Each structure stands twice: as C-alpha cells, then as structure tokens.
PDB file of C-alpha atoms in Angstrom:
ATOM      1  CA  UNK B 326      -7.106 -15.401 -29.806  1.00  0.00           C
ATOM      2  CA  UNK B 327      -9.663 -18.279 -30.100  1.00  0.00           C
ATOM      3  CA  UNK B 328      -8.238 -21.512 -29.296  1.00  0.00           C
ATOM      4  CA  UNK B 329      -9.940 -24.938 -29.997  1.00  0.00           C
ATOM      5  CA  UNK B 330      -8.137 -27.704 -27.982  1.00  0.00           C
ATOM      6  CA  UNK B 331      -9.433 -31.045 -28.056  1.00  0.00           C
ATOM      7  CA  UNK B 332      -8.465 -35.140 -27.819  1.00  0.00           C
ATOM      8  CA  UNK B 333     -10.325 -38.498 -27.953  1.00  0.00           C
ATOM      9  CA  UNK B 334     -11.749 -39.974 -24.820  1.00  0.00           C
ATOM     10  CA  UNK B 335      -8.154 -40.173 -22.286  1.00  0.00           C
ATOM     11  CA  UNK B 336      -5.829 -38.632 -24.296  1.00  0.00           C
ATOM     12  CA  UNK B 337      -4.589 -36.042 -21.413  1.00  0.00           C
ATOM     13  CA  UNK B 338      -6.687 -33.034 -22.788  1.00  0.00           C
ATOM     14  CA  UNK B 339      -7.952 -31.924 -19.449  1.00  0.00           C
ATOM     15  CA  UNK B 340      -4.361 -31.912 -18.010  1.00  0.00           C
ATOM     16  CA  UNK B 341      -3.209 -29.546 -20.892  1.00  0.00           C
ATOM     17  CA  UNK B 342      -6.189 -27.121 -20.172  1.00  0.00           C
ATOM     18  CA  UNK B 343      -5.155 -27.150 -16.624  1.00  0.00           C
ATOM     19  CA  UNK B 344      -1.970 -26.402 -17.708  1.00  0.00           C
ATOM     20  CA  UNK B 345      -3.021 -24.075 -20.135  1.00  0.00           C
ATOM     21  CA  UNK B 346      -4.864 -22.276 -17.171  1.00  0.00           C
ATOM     22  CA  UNK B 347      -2.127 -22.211 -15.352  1.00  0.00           C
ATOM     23  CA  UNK B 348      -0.228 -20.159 -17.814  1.00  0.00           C
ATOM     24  CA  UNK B 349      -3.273 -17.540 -18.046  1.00  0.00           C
ATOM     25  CA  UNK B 350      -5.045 -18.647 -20.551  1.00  0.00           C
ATOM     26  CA  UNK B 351      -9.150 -18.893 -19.882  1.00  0.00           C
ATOM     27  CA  UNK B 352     -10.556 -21.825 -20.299  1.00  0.00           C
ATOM     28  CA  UNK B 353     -13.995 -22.782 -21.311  1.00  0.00           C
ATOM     29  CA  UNK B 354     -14.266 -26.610 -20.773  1.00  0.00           C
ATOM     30  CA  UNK B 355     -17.683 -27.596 -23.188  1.00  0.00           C
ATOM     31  CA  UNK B 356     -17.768 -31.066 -20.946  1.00  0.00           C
ATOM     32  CA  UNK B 357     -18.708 -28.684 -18.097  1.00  0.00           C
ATOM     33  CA  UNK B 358     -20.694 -26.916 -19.691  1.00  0.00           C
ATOM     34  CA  UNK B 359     -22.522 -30.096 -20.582  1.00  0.00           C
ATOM     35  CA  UNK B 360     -23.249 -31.132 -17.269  1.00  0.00           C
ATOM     36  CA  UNK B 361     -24.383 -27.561 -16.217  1.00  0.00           C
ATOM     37  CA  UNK B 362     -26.941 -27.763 -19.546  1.00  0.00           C
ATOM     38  CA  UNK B 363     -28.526 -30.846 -17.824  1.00  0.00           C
ATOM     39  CA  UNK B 364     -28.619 -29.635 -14.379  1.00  0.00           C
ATOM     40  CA  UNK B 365     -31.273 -30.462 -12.064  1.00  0.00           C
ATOM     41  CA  UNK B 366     -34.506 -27.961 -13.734  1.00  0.00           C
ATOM     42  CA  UNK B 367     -32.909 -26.958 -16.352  1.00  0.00           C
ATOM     43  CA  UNK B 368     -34.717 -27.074 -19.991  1.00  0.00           C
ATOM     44  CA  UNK B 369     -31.737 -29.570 -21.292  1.00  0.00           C
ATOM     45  CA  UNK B 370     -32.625 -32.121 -18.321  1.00  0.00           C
ATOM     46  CA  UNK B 371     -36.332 -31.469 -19.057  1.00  0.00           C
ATOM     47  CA  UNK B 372     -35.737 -32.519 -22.953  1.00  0.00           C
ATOM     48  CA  UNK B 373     -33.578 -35.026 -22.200  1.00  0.00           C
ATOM     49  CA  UNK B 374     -36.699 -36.396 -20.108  1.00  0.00           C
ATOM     50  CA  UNK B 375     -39.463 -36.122 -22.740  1.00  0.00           C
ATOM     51  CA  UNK B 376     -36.779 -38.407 -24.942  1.00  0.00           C
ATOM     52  CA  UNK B 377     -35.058 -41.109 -22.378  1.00  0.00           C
ATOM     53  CA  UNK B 378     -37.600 -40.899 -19.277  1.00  0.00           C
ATOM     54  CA  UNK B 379     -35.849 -43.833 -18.524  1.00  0.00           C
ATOM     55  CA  UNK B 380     -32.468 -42.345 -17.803  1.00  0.00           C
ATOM     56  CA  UNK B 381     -33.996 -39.866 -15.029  1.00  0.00           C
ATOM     57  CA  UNK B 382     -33.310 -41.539 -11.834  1.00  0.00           C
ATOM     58  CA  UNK B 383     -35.024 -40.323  -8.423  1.00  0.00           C
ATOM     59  CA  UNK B 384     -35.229 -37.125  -7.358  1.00  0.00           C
ATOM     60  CA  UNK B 385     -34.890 -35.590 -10.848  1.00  0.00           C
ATOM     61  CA  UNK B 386     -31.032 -36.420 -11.532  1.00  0.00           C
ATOM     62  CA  UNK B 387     -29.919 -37.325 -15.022  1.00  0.00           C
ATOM     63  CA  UNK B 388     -28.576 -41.172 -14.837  1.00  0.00           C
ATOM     64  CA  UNK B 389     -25.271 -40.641 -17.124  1.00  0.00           C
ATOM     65  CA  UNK B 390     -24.276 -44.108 -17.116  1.00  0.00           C
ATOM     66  CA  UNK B 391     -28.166 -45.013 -18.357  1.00  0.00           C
ATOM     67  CA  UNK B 392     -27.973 -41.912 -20.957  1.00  0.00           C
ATOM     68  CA  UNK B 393     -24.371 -43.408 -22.118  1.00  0.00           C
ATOM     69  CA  UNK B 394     -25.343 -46.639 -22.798  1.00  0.00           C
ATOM     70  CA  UNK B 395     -27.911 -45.919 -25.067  1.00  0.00           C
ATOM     71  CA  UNK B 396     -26.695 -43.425 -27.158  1.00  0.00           C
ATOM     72  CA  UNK B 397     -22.787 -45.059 -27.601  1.00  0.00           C
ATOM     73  CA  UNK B 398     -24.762 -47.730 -28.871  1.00  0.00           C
ATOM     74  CA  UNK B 399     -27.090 -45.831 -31.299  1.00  0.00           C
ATOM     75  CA  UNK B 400     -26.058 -43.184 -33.644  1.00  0.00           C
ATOM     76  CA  UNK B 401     -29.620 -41.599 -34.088  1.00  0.00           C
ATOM     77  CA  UNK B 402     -29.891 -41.267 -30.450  1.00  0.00           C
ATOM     78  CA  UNK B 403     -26.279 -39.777 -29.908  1.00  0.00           C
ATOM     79  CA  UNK B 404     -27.723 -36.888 -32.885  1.00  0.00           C
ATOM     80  CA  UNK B 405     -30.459 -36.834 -30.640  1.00  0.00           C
ATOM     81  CA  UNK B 406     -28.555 -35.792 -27.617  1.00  0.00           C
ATOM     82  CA  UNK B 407     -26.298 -33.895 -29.372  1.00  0.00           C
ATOM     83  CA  UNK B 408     -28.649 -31.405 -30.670  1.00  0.00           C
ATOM     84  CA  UNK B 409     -30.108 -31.013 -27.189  1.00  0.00           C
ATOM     85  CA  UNK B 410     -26.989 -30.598 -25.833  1.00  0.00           C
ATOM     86  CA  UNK B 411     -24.482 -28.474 -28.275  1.00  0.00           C
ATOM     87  CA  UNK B 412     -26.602 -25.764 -28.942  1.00  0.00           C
ATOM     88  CA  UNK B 413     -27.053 -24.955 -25.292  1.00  0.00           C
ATOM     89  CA  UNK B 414     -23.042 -25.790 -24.620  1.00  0.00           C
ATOM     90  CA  UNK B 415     -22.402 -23.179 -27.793  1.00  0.00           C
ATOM     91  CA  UNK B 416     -24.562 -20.359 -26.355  1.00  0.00           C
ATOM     92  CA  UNK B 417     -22.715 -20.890 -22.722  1.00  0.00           C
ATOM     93  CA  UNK B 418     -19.196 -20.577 -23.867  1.00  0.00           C
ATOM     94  CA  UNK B 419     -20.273 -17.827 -26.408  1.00  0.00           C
ATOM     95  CA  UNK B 420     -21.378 -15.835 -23.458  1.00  0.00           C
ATOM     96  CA  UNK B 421     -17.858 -16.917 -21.141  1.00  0.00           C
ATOM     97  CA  UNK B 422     -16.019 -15.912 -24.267  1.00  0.00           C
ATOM     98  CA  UNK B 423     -17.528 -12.516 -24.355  1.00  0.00           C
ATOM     99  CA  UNK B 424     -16.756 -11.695 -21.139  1.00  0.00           C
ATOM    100  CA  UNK B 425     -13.369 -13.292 -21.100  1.00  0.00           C
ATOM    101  CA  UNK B 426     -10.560 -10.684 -20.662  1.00  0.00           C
ATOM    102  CA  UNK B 427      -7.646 -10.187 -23.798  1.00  0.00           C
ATOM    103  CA  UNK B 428      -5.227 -12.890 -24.330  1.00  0.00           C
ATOM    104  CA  UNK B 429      -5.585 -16.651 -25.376  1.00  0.00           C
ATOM    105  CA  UNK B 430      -9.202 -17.994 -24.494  1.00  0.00           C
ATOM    106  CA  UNK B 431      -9.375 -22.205 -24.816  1.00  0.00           C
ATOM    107  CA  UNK B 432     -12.414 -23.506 -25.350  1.00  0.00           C
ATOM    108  CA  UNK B 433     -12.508 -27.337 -24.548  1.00  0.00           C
ATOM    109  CA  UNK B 434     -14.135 -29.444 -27.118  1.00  0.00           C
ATOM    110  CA  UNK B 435     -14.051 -33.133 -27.490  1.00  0.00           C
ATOM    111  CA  UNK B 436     -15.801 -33.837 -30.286  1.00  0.00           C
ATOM    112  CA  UNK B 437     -14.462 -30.266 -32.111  1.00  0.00           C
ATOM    113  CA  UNK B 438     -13.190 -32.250 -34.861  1.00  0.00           C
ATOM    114  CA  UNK B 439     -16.185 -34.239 -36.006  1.00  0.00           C
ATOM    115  CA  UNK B 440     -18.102 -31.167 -36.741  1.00  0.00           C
ATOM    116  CA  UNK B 441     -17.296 -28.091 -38.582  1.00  0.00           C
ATOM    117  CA  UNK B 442     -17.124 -25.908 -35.685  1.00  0.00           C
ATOM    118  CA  UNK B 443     -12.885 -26.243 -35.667  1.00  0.00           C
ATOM    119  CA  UNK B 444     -13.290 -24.068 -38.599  1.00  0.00           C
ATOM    120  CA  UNK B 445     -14.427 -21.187 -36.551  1.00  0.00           C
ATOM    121  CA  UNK B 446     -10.658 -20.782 -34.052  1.00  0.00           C
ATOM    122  CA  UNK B 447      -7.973 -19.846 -34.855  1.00  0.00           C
ATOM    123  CA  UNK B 448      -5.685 -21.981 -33.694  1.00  0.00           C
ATOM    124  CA  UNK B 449      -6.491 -25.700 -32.556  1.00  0.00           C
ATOM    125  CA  UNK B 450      -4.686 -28.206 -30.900  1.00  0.00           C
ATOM    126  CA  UNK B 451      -4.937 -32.044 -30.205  1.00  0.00           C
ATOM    127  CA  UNK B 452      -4.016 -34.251 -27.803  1.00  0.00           C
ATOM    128  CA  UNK B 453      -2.876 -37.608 -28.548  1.00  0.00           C
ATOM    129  CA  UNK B 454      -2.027 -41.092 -26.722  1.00  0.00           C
ATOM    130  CA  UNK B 455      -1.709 -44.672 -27.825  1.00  0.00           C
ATOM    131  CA  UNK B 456      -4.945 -46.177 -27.838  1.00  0.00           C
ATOM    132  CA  UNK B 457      -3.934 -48.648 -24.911  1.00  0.00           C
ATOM    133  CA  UNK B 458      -2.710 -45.727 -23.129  1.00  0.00           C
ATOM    134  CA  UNK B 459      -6.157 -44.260 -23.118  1.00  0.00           C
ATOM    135  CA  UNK B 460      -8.651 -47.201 -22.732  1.00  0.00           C
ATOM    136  CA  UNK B 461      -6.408 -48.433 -19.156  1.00  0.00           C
ATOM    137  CA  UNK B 462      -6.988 -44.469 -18.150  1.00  0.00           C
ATOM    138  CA  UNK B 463     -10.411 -44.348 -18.971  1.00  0.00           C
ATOM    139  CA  UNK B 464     -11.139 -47.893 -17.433  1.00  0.00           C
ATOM    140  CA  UNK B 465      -8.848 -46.716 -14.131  1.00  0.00           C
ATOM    141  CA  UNK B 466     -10.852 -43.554 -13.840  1.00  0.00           C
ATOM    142  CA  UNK B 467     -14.281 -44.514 -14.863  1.00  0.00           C
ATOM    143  CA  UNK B 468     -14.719 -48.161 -13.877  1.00  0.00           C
ATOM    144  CA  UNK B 469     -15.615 -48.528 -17.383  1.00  0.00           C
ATOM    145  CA  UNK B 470     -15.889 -51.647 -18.870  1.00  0.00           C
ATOM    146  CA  UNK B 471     -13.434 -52.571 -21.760  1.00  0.00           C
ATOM    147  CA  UNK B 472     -15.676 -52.722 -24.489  1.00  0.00           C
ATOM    148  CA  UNK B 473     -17.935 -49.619 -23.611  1.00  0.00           C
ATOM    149  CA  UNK B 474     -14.901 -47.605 -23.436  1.00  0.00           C
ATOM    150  CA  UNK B 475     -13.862 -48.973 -27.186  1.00  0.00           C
ATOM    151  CA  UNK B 476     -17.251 -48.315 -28.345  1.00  0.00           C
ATOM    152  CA  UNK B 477     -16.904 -44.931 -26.996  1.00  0.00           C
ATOM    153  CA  UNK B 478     -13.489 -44.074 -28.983  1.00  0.00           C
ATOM    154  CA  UNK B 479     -15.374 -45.718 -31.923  1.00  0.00           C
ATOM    155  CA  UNK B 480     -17.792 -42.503 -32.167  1.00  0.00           C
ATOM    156  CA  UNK B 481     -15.034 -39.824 -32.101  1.00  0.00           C
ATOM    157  CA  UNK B 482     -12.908 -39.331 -34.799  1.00  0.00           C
ATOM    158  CA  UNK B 483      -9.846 -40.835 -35.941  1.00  0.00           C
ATOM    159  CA  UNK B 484      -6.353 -39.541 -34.140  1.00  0.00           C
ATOM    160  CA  UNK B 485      -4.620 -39.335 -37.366  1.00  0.00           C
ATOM    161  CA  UNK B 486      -7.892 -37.283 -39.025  1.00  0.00           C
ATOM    162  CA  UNK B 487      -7.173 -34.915 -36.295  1.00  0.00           C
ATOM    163  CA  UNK B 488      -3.841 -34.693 -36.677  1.00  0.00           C
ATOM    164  CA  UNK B 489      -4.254 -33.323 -40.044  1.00  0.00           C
ATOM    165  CA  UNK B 490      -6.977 -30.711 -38.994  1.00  0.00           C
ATOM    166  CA  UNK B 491      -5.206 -29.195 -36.163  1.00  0.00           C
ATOM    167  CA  UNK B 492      -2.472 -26.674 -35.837  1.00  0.00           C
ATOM    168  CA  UNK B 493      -0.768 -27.962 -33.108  1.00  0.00           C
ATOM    169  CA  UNK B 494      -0.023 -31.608 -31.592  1.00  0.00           C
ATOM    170  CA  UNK B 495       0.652 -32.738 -28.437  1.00  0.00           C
ATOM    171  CA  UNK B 496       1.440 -36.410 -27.363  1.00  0.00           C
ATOM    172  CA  UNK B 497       0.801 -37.891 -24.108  1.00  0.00           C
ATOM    173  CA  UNK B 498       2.787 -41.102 -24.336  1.00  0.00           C
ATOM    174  CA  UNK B 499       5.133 -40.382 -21.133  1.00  0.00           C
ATOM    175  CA  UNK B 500       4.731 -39.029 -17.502  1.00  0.00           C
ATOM    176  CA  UNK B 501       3.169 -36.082 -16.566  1.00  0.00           C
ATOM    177  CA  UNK B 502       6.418 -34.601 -16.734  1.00  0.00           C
ATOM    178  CA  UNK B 503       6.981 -35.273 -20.496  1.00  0.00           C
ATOM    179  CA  UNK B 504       3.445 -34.225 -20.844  1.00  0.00           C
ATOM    180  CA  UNK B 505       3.897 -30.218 -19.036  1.00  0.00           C
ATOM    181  CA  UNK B 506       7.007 -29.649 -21.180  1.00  0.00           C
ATOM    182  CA  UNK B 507       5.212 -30.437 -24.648  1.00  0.00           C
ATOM    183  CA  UNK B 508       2.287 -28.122 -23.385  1.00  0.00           C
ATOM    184  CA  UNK B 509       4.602 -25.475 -22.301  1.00  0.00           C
ATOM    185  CA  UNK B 510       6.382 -25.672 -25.787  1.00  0.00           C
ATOM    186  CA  UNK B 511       2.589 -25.505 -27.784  1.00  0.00           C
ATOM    187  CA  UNK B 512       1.197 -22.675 -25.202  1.00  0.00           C
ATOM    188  CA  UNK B 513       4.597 -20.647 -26.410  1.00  0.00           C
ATOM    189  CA  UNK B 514       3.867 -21.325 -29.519  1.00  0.00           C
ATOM    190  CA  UNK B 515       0.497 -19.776 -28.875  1.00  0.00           C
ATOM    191  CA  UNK B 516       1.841 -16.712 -27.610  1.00  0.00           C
ATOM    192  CA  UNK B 517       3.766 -15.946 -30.582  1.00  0.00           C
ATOM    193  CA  UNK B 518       0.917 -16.731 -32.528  1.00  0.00           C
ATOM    194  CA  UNK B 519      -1.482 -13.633 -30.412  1.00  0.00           C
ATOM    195  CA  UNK B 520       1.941 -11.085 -30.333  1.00  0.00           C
ATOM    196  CA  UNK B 521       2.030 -11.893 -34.139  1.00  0.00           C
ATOM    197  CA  UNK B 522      -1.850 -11.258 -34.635  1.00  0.00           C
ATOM    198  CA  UNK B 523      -1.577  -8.067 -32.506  1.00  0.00           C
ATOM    199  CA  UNK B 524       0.951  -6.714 -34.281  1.00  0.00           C
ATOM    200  CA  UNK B 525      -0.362  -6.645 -37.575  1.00  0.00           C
ATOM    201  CA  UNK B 526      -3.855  -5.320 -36.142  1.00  0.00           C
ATOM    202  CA  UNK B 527      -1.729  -2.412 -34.975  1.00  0.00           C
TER     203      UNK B 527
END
C-alpha cells in the first residue's frame, strides 16, 4: 500500500517515518532524495549551476543556505528549482518503490499537499504542531533565523488545508512519548487498511 506522509517545516514528520520504519514499513524520504539529485556531478547540481552559479561554492558543492535564500524569497525561482528538482526526486522513489518488498511503503513528501501528487496514494497522513512549536525546532536545529524560518512555512501549505486532504492526522504538541503512541495508533490503522485491501484482492 502506497503511503504519502507529510508535515510543514518541524512538525515531527521525520520522527514518525523513523517510527514508521521501525514498525517495517519502507520508507522513501523525497528530502533525501533531494540532496542525492544535487550531488556533487550530478545533472541536478549541473542545472542548478547554469541557473544560480552563484550558489555553487568551491570545489563544486551546492551552497544550500545561498540556494534557500533566494528561492524562499521568490516564487518564480522556487518553480524554478522545483522543476529541476521533483522530477528527478519522482523518478528515484519510483524506482525504490519498485523494488520495495510487500507491505506499507512511505514515501516522505513535504510539499505532497501543494501539488496534486497526494492524489496518486492511497492513504496519506500529516503531521501537525503549533506553529511556535515548530519555528523554536526549526530555529534550535537549523540556526535559522526567525523570520527566514516564517517565510519558509509561508510557502507550504496551510495545516488546516492539509488536514482536510489527508486520511490520517497526527499531532506533535507533547513529548516524544505522546508523539510514538499517536504514530503507533495511525501505523495500526494502516495495517488494517493493507489486510482490508488484500482481502478483497483475494
């Protein structure tokens, strides 16, 4: 079963797909897949460099900070990126989801919602967290500055639009304790949902 699990910018998603993973489900993360697109020599890096030249720093290493800036601030160039990067991310996880063995498979998606893409899993599930919650984690784990991490929850969609779209919610406004027992309960959930589809393929 095809599962589309996303969040805004420190809502907790990557903690749910690592809990996810623990459970057995595989799990294509598209924000690694990102960075693997733009790799040193790869074609993404080299179109990235024909665009921004001026976000290559030495030795051939795409400056992300440089790359951010720019495009959280322009919506043309974040198109721009994005169609350099998503087709490239989309081929990748096709190609892990092919050779991904029977059971749940949880593809990773930030920005799943603000395309049309959610329309193509069958189940999806968000991740949400009070908007302080999430700027003091992003600041606390990025260094970010307050107003670049704002800007940056700006271009994703809004929680409650998500909300509506997806199957399944989880909220991240406790510990890490609170947040393992409402993944456990949606990853259950889950299950049921793939015995249910298997039985009525039999």
């Amino acid at each position: 079963m095809r599962v589309g699990l996303t969040g805004g910018i420190g809502s907790g998603k990557s903690a749910v797909a690592a809990y996810f993973a623990e459970r057995g489900a595989t799990v294509i993360d598209a924000d690694v897949l990102a960075r693997e697109v733009v790799a040193p020599g790869s074609d993404g890096l080299r179109a990235i460099a024909e665009r921004w030249p001026q976000v290559i720093a030495a030795g051939g290493v795409l400056d992300r900070a440089a790359l951010a800036q720019i495009v959280f601030a322009d919506d043309r160039a974040r198109e721009a990126l994005n169609a350099i990067i998503h087709p490239r991310v989309r081929a990748r996880a096709e190609a892990l989801e092919n050779a991904a063995p029977d059971g749940l498979v949880v593809q990773v998606i930030p920005l799943l919602f603000e395309g049309e893409s959610w329309r193509h899993f069958e189940r999806t599930v968000v991740v949400v967290a009070p908007a302080e919650t999430r700027i003091a984690r992003v600041i606390a784990r990025d260094t970010a500055a307050r107003a670049e991490v704002e800007r940056r929850m700006a271009a994703q969609i809004a929680p409650e639009l998500a909300r509506a779209r997806a199957h399944y919610v989880i909220e991240n406004d406790g510990d890490l304790d609170d947040l393992r027992e409402r993944s456990a309960q949606v990853y259950d959930a889950l299950l049921r949902d793939l015995a249910a589809k298997e039985d009525d393929a039999r």
